[in-house]
Short mmCIF file of C-alpha atoms and ligand atoms in Angstrom, two decimals:
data_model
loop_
_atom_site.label_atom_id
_atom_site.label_comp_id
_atom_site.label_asym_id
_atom_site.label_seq_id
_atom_site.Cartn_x
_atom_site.Cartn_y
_atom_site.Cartn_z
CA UNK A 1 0.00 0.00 0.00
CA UNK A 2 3.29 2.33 0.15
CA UNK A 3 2.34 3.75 -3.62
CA UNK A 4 -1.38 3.79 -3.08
CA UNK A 5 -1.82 7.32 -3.75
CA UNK A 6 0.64 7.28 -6.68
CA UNK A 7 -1.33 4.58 -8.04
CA UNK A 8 -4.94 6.22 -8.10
CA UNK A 9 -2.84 8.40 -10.25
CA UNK A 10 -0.95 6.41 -12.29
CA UNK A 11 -2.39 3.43 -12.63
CA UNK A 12 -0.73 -0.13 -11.05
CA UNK A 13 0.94 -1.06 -14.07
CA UNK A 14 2.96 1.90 -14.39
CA UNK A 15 4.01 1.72 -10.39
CA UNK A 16 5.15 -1.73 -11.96
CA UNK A 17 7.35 -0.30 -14.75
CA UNK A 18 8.47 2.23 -11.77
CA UNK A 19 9.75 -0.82 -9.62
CA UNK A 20 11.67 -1.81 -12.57
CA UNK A 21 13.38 1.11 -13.61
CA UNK A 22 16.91 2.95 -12.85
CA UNK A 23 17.72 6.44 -13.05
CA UNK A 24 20.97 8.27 -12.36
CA UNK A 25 20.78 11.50 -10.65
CA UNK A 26 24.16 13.60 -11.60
CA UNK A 27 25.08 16.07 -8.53
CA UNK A 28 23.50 15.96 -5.04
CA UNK A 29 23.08 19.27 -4.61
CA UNK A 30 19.82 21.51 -4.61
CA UNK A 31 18.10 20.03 -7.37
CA UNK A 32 19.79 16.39 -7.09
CA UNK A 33 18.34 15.87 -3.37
CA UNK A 34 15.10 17.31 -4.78
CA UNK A 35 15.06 14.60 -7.37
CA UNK A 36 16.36 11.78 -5.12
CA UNK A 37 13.65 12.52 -2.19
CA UNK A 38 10.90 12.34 -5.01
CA UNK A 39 11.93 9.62 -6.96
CA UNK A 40 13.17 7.17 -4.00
CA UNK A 41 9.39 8.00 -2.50
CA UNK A 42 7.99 7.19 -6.20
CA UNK A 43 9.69 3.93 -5.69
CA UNK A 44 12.59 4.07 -8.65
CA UNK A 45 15.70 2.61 -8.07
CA UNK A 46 18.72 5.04 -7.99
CA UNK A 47 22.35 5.65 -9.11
CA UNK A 48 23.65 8.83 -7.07
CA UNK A 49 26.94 10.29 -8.56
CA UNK A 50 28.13 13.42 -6.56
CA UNK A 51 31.74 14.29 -6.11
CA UNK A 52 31.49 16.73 -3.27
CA UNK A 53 31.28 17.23 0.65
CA UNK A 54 28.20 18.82 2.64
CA UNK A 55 29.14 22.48 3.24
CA UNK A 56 27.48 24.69 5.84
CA UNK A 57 25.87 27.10 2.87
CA UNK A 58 24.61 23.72 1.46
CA UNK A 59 21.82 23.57 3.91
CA UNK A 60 19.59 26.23 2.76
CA UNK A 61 18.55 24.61 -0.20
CA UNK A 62 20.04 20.78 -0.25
CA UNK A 63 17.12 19.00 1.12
CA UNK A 64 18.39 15.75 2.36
CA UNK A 65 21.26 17.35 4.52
CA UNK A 66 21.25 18.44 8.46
CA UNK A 67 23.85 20.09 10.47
CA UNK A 68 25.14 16.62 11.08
CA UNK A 69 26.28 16.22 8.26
CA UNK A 70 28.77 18.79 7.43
CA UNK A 71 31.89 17.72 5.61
CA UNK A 72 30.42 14.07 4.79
CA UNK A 73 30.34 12.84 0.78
CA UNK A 74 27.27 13.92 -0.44
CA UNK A 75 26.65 10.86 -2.85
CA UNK A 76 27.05 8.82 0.53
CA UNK A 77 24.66 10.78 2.48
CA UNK A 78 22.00 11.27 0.01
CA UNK A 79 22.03 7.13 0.15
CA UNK A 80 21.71 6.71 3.41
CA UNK A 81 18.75 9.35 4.06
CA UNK A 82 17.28 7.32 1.13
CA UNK A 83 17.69 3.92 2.46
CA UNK A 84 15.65 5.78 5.32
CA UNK A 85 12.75 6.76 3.39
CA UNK A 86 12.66 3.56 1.10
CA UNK A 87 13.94 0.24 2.04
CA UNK A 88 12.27 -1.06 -1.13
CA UNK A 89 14.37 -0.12 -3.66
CA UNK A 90 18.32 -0.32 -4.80
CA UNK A 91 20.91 2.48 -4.32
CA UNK A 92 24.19 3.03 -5.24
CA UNK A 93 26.35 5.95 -4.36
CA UNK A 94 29.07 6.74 -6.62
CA UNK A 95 31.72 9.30 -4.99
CA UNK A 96 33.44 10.51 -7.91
CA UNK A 97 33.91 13.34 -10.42
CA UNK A 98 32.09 12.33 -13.69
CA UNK A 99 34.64 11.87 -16.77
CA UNK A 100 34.80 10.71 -20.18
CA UNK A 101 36.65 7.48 -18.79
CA UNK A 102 33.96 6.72 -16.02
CA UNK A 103 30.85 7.80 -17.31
CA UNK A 104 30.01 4.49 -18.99
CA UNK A 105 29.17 3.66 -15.26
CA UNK A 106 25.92 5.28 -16.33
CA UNK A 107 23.54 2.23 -17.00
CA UNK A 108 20.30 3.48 -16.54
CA UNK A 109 16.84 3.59 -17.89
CA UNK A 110 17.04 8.07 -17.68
CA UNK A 111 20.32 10.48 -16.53
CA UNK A 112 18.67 13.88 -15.09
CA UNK A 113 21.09 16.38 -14.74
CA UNK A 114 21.62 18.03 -11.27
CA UNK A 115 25.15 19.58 -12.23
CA UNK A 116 26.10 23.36 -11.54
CA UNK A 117 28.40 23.23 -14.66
CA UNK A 118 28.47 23.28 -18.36
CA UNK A 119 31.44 21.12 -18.83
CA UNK A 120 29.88 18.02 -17.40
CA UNK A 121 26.67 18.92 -18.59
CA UNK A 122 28.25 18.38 -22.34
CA UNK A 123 29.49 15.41 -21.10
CA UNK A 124 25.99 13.96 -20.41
CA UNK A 125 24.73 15.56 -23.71
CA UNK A 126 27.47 13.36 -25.98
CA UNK A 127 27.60 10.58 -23.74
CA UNK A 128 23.56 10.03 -24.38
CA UNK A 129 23.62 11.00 -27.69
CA UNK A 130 25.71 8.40 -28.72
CA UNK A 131 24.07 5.68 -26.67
CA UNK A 132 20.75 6.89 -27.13
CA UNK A 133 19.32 7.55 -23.23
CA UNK A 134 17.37 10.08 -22.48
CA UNK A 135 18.62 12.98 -20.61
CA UNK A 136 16.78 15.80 -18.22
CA UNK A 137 18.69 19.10 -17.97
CA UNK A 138 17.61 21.58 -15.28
CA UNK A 139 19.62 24.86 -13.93
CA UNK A 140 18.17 26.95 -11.69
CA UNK A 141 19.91 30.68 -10.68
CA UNK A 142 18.47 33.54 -8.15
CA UNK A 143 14.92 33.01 -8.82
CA UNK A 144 14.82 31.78 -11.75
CA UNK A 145 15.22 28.17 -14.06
CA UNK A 146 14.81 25.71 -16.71
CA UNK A 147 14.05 22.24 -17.51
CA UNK A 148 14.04 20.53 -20.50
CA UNK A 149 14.32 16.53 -21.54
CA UNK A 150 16.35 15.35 -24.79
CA UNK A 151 15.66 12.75 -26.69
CA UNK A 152 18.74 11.17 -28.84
CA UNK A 153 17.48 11.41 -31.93
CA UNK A 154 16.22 15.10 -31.51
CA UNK A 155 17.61 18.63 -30.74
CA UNK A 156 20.40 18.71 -28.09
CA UNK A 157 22.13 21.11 -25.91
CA UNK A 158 24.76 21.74 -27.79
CA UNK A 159 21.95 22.84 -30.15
CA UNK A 160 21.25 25.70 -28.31
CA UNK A 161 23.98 26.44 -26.23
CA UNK A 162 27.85 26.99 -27.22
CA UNK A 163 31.03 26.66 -24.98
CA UNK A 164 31.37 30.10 -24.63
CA UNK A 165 29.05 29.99 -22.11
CA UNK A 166 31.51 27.50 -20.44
CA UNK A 167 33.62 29.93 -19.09
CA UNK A 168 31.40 31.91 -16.74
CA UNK A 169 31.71 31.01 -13.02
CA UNK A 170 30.18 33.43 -11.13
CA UNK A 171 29.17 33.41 -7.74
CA UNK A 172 25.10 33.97 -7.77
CA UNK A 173 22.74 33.41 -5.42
CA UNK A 174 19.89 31.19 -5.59
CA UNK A 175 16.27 30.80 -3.71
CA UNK A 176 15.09 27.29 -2.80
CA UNK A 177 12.08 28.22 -3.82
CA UNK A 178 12.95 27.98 -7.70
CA UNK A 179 15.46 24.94 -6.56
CA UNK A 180 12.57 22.84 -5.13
CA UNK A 181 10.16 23.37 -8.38
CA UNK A 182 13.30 23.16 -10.98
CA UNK A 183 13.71 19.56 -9.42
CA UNK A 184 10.00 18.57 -8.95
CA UNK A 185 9.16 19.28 -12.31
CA UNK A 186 12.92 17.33 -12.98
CA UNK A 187 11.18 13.83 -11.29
CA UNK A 188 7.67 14.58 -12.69
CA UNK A 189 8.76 14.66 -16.12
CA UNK A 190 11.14 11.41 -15.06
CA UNK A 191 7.81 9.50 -13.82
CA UNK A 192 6.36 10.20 -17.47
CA UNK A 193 8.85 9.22 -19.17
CA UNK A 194 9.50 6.28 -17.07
CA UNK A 195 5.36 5.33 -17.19
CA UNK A 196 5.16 6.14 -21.34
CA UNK A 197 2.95 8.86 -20.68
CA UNK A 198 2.99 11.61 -22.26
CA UNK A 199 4.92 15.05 -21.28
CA UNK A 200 6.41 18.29 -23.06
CA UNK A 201 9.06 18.09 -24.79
CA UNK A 202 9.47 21.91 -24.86
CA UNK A 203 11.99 23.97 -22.46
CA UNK A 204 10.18 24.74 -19.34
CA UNK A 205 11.46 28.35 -18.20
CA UNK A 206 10.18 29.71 -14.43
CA UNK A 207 10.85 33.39 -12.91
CA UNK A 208 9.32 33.50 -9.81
CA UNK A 209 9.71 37.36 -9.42
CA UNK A 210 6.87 37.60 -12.10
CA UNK A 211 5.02 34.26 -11.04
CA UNK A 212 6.06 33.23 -15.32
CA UNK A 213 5.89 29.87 -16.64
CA UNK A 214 6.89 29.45 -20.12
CA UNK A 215 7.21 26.58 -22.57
CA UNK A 216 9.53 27.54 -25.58
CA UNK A 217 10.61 25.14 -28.38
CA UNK A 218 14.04 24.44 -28.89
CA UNK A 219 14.63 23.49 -32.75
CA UNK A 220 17.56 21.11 -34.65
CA UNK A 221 20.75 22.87 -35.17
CA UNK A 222 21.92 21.10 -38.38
CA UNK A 223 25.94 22.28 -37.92
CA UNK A 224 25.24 20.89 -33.88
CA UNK A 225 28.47 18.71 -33.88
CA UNK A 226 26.74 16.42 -31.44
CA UNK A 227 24.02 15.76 -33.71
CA UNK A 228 26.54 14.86 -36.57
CA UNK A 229 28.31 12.28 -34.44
CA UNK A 230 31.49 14.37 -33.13
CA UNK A 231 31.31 13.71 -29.50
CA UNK A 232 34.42 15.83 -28.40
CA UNK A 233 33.72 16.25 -25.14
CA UNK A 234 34.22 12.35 -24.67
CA UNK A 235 37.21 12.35 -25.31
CA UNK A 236 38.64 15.58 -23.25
CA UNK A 237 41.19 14.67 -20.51
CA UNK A 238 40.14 16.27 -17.60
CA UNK A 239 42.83 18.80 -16.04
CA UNK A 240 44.52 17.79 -12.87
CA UNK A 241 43.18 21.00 -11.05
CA UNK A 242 39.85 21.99 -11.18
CA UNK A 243 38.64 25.10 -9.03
CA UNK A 244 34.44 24.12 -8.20
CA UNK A 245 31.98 26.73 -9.18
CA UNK A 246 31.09 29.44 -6.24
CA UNK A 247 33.29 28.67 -4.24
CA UNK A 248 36.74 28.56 -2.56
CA UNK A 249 37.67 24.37 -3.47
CA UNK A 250 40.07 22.74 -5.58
CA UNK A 251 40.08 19.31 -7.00
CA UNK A 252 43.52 17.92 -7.25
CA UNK A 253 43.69 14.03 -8.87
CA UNK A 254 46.21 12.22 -8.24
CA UNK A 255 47.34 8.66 -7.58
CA UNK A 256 44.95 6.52 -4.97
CA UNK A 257 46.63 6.41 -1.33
CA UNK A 258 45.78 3.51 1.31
CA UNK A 259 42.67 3.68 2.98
CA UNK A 260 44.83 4.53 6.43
CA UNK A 261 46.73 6.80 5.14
CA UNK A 262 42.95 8.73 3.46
CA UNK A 263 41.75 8.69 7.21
CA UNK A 264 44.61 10.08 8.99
CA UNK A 265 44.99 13.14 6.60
CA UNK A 266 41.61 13.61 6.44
CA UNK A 267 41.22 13.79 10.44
CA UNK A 268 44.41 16.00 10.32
CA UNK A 269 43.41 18.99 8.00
CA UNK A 270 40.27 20.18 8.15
CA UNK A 271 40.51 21.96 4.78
CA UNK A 272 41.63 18.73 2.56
CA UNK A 273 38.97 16.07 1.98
CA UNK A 274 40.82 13.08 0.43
CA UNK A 275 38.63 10.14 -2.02
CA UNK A 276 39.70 6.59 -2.53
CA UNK A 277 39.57 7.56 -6.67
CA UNK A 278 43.00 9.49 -5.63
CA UNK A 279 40.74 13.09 -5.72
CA UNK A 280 41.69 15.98 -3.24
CA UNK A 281 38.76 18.70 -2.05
CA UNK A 282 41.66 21.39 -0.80
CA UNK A 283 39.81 24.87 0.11
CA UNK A 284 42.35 27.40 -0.24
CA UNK A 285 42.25 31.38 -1.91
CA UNK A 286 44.10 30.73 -4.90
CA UNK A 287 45.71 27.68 -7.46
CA UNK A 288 48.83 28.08 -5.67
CA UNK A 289 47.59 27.71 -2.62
CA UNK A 290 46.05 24.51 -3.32
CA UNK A 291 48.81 22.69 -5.33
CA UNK A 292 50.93 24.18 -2.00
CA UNK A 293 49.10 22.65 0.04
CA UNK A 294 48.81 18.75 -1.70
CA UNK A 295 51.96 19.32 -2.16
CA UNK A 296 53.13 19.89 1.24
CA UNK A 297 50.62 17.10 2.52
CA UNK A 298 49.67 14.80 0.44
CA UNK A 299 52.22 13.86 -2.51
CA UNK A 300 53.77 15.77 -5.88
ZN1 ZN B 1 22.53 18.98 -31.26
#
């Protein structure tokens, strides 16, 4: 009786093809715990890929998080608040930075995007292209965002938008207002798809300052690379230091350390968080700082 009141909605046989299916939510943050809260509830199975640690700021807007929780993986947490909710279904946290070399570990029925950045959203956009899955984008800024699903064998993102928009990293705020309806409308269009219903293929744009919904159509770029089969973006090494959007963290990759040897620098210094993948969280104010400090602690 868990889905009862799903059911009166959707029918039994589609809380059936629910049971069945897997989705992967990219990025735990304010629209990935969103998603996950809905969707574990809604009974799917889950893949939760988030390469980041619960920060204080976090909170306002990152649903499945409490004070307790500072400084934990967020992939890891999201899973265990989950296995809270819903002991029915499976979940799998995956605690690393998505790549061109490990996103094949994608092997799901839907990928909804929960990112804050471009560069791994054009990651997702190739990666499904060429293996035909469906994909859900959804951004939301201040008080405002968009959601829109792709299909592989129509327009893409790369249709629309271009990698100049890659390099803007600005620190915005965001309401969790717009967060919460970005990633409800993120599941609800999930559950359709997941169900064969039918939903809008359109590009669902929000402002809450004027109360706007809009549906726009997105059309076919015919010089989209991605479209033609040149999926570059899957074949980018990723750089060895990457500074994360908004804020004052570094990634550093390097070579995997013992699990002992993880724990006791990670009890040590509060600003380095080390992964078992070899990955470094450093917070730091500048580059230099960072490689400085994994340097001085960690390895060359
Ligand atoms: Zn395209």
């Amino acid at each position: 009786m868990k889905y009862h009141r799903q059911e009166l909605v959707i029918g039994k046989e589609a809380q059936q093809l629910l049971k069945k299916s897997k989705v992967t939510i990219v990025g735990l943050g304010a629209l990935g715990t969103v998603v996950a809260n809905l969707l574990a509830r809604a009974g799917i199975n889950l893949i939760l890929i988030d390469r980041d640690i619960i920060e204080e700021n976090n909170l306002q807007r990152q649903i499945l998080y409490t004070e307790a929780d500072l400084n934990k993986s967020k992939a890891l947490t999201a899973k265990n608040k989950l296995k809270l909710i819903n002991k029915e279904i499976k979940l799998e946290a995956k605690e690393f930075h998505l790549n061109h070399k490990n996103i094949n570990q994608i092997s799901s029925d839907l990928v909804i995007d929960c990112t804050d950045n471009l560069k791994t959203r054009f990651l997702i956009n190739d990666y499904c292209k060429k293996n035909n899955l469906l994909w859900i984008f959804g951004s939301a800024i201040k008080e405002e965002g968009q959601v829109k699903v792709f299909l592989p064998n129509e327009e893409c993102l790369n249709c629309f938008l271009t990698e100049t928009n890659l390099d803007t990293c600005e620190l915005v705020g965001v309401l969790n207002s717009i967060t919460s309806i970005i990633g409800s409308l993120q599941a609800d269009l999930a559950v359709r798809i997941l169900t064969n219903k039918d939903f809008n293929k359109n590009l669902t744009y929000v402002n809450l300052k004027n109360n706007k919904f809009r549906s726009i159509k997105i059309n076919k770029n015919d010089n989209c690379k991605a479209c033609n089969g040149n999926y570059k973006h899957l074949d980018k090494e990723d750089s060895k230091l990457i500074k994360f959007c908004g804020s004052n963290k570094y990634q550093i990759t390097g070579k995997p350390l013992p699990i002992n040897k993880i724990k006791k620098i990670n009890e040590k210094f509060n600003n380095i968080t080390l992964f078992e993948d070899g990955r470094a969280l450093i917070k730091a104010n500048s580059e230099a700082e960072a490689q400085t400090i994994y340097s001085k602690h960690i390895g060359n």
